[in-house]
PDB file of C-alpha atoms in Angstrom:
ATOM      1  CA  UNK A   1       6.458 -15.068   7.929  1.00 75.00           C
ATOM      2  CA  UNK A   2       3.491 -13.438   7.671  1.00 81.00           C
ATOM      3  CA  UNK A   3       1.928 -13.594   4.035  1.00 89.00           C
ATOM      4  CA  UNK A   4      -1.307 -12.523   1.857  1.00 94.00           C
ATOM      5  CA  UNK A   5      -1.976 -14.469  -1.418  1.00 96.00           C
ATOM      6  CA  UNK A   6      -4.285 -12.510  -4.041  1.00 97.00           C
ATOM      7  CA  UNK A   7      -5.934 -14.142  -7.193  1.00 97.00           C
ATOM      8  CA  UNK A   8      -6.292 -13.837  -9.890  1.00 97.00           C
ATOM      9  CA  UNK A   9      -3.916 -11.600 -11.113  1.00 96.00           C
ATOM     10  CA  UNK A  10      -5.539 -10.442 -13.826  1.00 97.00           C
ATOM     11  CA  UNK A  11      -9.102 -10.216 -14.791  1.00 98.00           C
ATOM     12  CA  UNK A  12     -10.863  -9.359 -17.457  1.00 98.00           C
ATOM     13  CA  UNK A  13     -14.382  -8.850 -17.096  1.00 98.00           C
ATOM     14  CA  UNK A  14     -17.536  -6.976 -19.570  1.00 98.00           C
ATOM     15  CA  UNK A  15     -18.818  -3.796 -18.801  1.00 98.00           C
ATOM     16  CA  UNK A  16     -21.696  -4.075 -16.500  1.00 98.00           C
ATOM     17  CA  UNK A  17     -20.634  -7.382 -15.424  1.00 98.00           C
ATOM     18  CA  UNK A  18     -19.352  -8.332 -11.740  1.00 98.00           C
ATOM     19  CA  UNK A  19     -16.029  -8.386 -10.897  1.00 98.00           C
ATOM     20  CA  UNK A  20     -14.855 -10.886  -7.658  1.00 98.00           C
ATOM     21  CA  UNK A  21     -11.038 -10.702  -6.323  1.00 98.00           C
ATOM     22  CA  UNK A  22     -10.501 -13.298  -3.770  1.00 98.00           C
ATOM     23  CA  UNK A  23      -7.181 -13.050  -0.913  1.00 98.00           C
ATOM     24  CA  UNK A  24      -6.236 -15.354   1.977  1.00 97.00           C
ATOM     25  CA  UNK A  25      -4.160 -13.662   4.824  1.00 96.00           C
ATOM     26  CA  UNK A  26      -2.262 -16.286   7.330  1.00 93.00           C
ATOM     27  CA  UNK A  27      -2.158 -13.903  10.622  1.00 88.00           C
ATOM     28  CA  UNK A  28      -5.494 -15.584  12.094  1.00 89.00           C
ATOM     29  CA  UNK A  29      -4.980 -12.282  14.816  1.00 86.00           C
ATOM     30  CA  UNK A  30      -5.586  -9.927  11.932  1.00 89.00           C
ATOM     31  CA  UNK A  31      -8.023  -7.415  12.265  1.00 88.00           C
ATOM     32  CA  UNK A  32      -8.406  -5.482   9.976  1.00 90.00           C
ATOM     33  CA  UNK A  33      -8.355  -5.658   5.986  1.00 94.00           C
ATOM     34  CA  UNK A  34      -8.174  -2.515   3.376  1.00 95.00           C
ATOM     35  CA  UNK A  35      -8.222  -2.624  -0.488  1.00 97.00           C
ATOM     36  CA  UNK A  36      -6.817  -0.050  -2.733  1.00 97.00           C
ATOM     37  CA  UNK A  37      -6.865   0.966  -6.194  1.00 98.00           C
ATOM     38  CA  UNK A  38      -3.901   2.187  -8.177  1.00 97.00           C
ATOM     39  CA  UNK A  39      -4.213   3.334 -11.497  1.00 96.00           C
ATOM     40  CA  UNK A  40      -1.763   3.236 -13.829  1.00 92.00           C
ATOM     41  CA  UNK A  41       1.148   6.024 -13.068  1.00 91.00           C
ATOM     42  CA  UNK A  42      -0.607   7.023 -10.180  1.00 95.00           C
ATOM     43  CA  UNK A  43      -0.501   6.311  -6.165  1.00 96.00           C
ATOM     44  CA  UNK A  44      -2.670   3.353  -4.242  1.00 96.00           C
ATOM     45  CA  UNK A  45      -6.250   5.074  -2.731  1.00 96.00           C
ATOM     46  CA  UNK A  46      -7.929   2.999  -0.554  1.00 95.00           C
ATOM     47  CA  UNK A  47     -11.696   2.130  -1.733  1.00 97.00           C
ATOM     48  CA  UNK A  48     -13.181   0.015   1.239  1.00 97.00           C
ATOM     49  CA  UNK A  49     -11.905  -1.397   3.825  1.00 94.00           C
ATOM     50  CA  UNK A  50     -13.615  -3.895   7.062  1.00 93.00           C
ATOM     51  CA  UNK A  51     -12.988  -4.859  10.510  1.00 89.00           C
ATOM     52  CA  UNK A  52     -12.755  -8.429  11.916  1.00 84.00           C
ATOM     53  CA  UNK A  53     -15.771  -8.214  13.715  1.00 83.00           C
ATOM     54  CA  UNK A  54     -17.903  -7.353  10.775  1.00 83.00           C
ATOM     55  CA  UNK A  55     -18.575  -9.930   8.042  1.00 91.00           C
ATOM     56  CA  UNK A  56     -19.707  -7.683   5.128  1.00 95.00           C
ATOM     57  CA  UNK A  57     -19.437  -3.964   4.527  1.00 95.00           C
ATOM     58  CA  UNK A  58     -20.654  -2.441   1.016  1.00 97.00           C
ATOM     59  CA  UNK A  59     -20.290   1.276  -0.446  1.00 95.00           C
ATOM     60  CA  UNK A  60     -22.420   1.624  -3.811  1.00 96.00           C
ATOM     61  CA  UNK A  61     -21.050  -0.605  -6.134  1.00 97.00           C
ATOM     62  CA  UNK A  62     -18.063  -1.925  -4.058  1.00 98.00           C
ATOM     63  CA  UNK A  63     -18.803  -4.607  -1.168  1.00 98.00           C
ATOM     64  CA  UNK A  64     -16.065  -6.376   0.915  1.00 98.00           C
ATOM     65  CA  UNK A  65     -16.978  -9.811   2.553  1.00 97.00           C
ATOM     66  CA  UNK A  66     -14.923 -11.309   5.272  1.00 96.00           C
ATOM     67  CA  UNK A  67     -14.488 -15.251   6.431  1.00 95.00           C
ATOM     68  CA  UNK A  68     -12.023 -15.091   9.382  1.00 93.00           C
ATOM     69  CA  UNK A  69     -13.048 -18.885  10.120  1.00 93.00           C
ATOM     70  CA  UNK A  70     -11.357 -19.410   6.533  1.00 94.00           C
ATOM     71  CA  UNK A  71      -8.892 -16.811   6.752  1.00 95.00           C
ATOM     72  CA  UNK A  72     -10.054 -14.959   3.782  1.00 95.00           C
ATOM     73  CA  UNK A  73     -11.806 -11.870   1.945  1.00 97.00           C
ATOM     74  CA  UNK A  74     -13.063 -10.771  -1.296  1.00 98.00           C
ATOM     75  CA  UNK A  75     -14.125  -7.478  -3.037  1.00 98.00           C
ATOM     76  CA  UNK A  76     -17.322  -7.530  -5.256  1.00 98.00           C
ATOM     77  CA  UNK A  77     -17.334  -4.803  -7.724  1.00 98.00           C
ATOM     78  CA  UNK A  78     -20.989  -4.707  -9.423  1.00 98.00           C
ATOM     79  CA  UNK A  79     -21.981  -2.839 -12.451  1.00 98.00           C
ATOM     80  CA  UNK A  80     -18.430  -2.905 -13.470  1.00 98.00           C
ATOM     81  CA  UNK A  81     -17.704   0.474 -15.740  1.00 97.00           C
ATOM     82  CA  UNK A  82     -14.134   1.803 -17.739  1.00 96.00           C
ATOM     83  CA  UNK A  83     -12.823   3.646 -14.475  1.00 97.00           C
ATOM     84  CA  UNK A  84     -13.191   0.610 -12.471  1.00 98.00           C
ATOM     85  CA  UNK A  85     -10.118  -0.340 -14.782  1.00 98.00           C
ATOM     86  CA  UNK A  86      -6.749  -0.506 -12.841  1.00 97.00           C
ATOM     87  CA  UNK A  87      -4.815  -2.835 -10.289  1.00 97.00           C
ATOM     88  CA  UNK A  88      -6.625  -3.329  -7.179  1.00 98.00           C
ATOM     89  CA  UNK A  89      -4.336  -4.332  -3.915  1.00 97.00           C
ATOM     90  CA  UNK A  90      -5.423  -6.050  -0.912  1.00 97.00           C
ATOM     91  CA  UNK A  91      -3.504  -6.005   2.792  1.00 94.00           C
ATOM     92  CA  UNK A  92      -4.309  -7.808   6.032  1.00 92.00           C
ATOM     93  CA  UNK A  93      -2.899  -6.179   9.525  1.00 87.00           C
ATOM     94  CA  UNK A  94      -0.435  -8.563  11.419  1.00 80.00           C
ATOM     95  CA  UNK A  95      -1.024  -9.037  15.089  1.00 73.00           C
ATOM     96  CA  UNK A  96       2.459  -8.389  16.236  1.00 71.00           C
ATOM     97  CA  UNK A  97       3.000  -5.025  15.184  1.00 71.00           C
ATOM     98  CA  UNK A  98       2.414  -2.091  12.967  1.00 70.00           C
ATOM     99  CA  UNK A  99       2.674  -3.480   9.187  1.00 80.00           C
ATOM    100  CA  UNK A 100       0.121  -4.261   6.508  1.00 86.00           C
ATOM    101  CA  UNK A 101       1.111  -6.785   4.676  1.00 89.00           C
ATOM    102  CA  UNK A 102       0.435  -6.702   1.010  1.00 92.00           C
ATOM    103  CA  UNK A 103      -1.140  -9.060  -2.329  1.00 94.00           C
ATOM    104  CA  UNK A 104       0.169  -9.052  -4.872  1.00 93.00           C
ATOM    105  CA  UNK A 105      -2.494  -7.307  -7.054  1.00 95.00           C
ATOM    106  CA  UNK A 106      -5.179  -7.742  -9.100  1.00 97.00           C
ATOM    107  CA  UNK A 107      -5.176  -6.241 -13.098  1.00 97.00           C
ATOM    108  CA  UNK A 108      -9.129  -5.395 -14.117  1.00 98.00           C
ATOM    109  CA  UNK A 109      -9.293  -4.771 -16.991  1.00 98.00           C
ATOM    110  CA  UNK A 110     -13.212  -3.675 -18.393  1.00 97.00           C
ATOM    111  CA  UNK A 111     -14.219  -4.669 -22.129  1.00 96.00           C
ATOM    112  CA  UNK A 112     -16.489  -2.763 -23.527  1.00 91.00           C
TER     113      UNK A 112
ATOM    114  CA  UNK B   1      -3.748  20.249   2.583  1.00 78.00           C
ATOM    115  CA  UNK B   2      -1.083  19.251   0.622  1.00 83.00           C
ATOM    116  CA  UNK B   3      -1.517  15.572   2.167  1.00 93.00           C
ATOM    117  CA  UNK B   4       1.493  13.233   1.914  1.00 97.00           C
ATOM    118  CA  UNK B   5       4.683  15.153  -0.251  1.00 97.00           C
ATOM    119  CA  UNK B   6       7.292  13.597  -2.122  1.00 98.00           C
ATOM    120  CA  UNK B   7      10.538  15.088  -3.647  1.00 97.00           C
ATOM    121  CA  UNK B   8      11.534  14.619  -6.232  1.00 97.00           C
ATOM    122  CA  UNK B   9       9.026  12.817  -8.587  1.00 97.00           C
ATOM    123  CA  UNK B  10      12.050  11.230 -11.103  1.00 97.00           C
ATOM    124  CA  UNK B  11      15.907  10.213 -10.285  1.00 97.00           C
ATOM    125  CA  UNK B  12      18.572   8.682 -11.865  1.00 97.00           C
ATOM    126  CA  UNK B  13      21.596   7.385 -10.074  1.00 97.00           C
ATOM    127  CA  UNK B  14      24.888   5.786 -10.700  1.00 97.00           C
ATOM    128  CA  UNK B  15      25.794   2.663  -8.795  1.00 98.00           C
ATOM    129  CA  UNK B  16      27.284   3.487  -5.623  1.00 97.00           C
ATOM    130  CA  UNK B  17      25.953   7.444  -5.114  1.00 97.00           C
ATOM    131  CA  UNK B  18      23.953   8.267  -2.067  1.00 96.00           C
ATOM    132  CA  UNK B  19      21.001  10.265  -1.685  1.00 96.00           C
ATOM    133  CA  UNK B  20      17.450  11.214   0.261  1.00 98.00           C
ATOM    134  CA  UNK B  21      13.644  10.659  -0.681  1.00 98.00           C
ATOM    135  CA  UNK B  22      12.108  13.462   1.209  1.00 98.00           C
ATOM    136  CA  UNK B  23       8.615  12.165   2.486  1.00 98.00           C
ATOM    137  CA  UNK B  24       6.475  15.089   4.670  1.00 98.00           C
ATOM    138  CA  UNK B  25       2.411  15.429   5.407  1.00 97.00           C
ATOM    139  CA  UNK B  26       0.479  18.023   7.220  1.00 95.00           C
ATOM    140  CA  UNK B  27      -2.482  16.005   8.200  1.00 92.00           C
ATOM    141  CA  UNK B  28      -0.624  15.179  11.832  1.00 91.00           C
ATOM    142  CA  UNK B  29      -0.070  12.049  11.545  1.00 91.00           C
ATOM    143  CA  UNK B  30       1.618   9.554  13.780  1.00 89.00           C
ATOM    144  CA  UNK B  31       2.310   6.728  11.591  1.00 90.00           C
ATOM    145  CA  UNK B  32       4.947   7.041   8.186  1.00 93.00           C
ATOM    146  CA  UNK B  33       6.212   4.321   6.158  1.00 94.00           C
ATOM    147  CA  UNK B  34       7.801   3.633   2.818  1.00 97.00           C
ATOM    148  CA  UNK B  35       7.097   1.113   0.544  1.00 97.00           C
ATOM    149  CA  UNK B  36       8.515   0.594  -2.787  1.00 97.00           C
ATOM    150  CA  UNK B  37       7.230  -1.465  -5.395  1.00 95.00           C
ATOM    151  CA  UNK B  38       7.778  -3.402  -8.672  1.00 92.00           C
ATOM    152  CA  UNK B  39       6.642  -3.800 -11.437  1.00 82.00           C
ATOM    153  CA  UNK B  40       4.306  -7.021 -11.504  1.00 75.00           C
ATOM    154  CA  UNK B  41       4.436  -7.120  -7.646  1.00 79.00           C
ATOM    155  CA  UNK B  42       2.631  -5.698  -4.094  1.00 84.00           C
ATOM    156  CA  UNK B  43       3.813  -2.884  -2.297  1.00 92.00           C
ATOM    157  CA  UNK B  44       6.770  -3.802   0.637  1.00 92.00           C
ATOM    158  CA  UNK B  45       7.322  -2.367   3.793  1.00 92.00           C
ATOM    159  CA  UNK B  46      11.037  -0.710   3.837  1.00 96.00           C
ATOM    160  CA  UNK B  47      10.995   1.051   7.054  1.00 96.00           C
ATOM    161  CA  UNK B  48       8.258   2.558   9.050  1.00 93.00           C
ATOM    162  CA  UNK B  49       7.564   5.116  12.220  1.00 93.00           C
ATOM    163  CA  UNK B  50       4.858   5.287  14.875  1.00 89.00           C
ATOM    164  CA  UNK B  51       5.942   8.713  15.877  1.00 90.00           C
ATOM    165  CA  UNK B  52       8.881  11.509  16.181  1.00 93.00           C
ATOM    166  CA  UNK B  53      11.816   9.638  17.377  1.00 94.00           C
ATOM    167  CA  UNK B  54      10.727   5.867  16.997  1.00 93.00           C
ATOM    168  CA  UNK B  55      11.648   4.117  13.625  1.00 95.00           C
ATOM    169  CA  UNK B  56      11.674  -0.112  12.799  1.00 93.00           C
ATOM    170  CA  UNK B  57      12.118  -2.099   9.827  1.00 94.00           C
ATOM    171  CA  UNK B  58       9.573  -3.578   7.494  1.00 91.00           C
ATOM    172  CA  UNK B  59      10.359  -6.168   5.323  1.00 89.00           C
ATOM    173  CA  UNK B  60      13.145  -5.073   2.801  1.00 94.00           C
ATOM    174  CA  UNK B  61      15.076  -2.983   4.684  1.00 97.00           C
ATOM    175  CA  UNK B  62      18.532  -3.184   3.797  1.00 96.00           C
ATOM    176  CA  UNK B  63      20.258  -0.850   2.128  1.00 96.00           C
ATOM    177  CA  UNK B  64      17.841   2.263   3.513  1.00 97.00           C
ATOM    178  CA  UNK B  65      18.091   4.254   6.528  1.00 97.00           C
ATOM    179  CA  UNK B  66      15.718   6.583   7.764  1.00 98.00           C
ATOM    180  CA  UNK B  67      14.991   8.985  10.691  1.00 96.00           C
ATOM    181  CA  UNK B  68      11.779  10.817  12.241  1.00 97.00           C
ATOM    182  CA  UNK B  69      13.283  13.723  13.878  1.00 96.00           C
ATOM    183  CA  UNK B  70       9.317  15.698  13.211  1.00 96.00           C
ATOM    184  CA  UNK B  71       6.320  14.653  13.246  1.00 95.00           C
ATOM    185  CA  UNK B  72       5.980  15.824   9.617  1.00 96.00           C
ATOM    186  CA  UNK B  73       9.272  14.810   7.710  1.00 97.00           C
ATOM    187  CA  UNK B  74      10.391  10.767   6.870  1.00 98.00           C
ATOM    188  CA  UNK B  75      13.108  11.049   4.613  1.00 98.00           C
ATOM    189  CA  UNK B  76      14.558   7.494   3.497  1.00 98.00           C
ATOM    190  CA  UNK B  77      18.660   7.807   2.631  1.00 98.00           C
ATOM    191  CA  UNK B  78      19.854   5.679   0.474  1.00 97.00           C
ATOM    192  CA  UNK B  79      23.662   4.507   1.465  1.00 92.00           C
ATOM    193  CA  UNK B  80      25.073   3.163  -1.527  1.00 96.00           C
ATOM    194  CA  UNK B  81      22.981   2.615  -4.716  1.00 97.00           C
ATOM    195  CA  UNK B  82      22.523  -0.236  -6.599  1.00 97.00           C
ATOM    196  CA  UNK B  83      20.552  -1.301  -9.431  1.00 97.00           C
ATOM    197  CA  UNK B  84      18.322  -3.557  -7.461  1.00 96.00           C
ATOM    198  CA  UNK B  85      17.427  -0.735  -5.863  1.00 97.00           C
ATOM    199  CA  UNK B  86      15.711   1.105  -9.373  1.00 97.00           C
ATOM    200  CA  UNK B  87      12.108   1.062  -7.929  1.00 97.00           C
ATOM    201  CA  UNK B  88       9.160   3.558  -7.546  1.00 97.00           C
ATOM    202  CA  UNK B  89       9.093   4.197  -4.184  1.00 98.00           C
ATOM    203  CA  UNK B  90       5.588   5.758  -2.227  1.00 98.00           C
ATOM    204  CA  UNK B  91       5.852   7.322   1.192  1.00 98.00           C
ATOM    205  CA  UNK B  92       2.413   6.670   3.551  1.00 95.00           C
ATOM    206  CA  UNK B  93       1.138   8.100   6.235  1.00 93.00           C
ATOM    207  CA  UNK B  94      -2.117   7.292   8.410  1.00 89.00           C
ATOM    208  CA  UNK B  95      -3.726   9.381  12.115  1.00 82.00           C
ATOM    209  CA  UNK B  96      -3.422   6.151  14.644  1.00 67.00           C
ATOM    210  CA  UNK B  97      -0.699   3.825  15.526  1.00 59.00           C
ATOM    211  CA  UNK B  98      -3.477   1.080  15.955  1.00 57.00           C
ATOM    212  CA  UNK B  99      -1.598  -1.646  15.326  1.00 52.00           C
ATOM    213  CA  UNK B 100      -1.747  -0.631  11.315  1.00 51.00           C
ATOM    214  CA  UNK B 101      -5.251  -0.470  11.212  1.00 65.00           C
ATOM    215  CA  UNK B 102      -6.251   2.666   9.983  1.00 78.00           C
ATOM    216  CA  UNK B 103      -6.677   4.265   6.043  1.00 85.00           C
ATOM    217  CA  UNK B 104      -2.961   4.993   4.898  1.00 90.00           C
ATOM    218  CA  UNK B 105      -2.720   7.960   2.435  1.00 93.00           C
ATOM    219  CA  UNK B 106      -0.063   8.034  -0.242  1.00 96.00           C
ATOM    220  CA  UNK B 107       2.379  10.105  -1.597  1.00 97.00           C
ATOM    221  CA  UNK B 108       2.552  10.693  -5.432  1.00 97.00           C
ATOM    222  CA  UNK B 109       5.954   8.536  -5.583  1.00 97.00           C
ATOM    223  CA  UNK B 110       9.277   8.865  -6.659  1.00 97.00           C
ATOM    224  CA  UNK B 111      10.410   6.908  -9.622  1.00 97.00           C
ATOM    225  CA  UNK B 112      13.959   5.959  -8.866  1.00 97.00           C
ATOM    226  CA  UNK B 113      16.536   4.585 -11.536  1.00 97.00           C
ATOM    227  CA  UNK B 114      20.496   3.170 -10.802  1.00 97.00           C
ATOM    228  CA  UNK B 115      22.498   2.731 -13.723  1.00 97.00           C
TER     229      UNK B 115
END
């Protein structure tokens, strides 16, 4: 079936530094590709999301890049600060109907 | 708005008991799923609905049963508890049916336990 592979699983990254979470979907009809944020007790919000016929799509700090050729997508988080601590999910549309499917997630964790 | 509902937050069940996740939004939307997910791993599709009267299964959905009579309410009945089944479940909902691509908004959850 259909699957989305996230990495790493957890990161750990300096405040002010840059934060990079890579996925690889395996749908090549997939269109479209969100990421969310969940923080701890609470439920997933999405924070950007892109469109297979756009390669790059930023919002402040956050930035989403897409290589459908490669099959897969990254979110850039610059200027990392403490609330930018908490798991951070990405999903890839399949083709054939009306699912998302899911990574596994991502744990950020900001040092100060 | 309220947004996406979910009743109640916390439940504990015995093995073998029955009982509904009550899922509702106000926003109008077509499209409501449920997910549940544990710890250490991504969310996963249980069932889903693309509008009053049309439901399908997602990936894990076995043990669930569900039914969009309005446009507003997705509860998700549990038929026979087991302990497999102790998850925190979220309820989604999003405005198109465009083949999934559109922002889905959460519910706060329900943290399920089966003793």
């Amino acid at each position: 079936g259909e699957n989305v592979e996230q990495h790493p699983s957890t990161l750990s990254v300096q405040e002010g530094d840059s934060a990079v979470i890579k996925c690889t979907y395996s749908d090549s009809a997939s269109n479209y590709f969100p990421w969310y944020k969940q923080e701890l007790g609470k439920r997933p919000q999405l924070i950007i999301d892109i469109r297979s016929n756009v390669g790059e799509k930023k919002d402040q700090r956050i930035a989403v890049t897409l290589n459908k050729t490669a099959k897969h997508f990254s979110l850039h988080i610059t200027e990392t600060q403490p609330e930018d601590s908490a798991v951070y999910f990405c999903a890839a549309s399949i083709s054939s109907n009306y699912q998302l499917i899911w990574g596994a997630g991502t744990k950020l964790i900001i040092k100060p | 708005n309220a947004g996406v509902t979910q009743t109640p937050k916390f439940q504990v069940l015995k093995t073998g008991q029955s009982m509904t996740l009550q899922c509702a939004q106000d926003m109008n939307h077509e499209y409501m799923s449920w997910y549940r997910q544990d710890p250490g791993m991504g969310l996963r599709l249980i069932h889903y609905s693309v509008g009053a009267g049309i439901t399908d299964q997602g990936e894990v959905p076995n043990g669930y049963n569900v039914s969009r009579s309005t446009t507003e309410d997705f509860p998700l009945r549990l038929l026979s508890a087991a302990p497999s089944q102790t998850s925190v479940y979220f309820c989604a909902s999003s405005y198109g049916v465009a083949r999934g691509g559109d922002t889905q908004y959460f519910g706060p959850g329900t943290r399920l336990t089966v003793l």
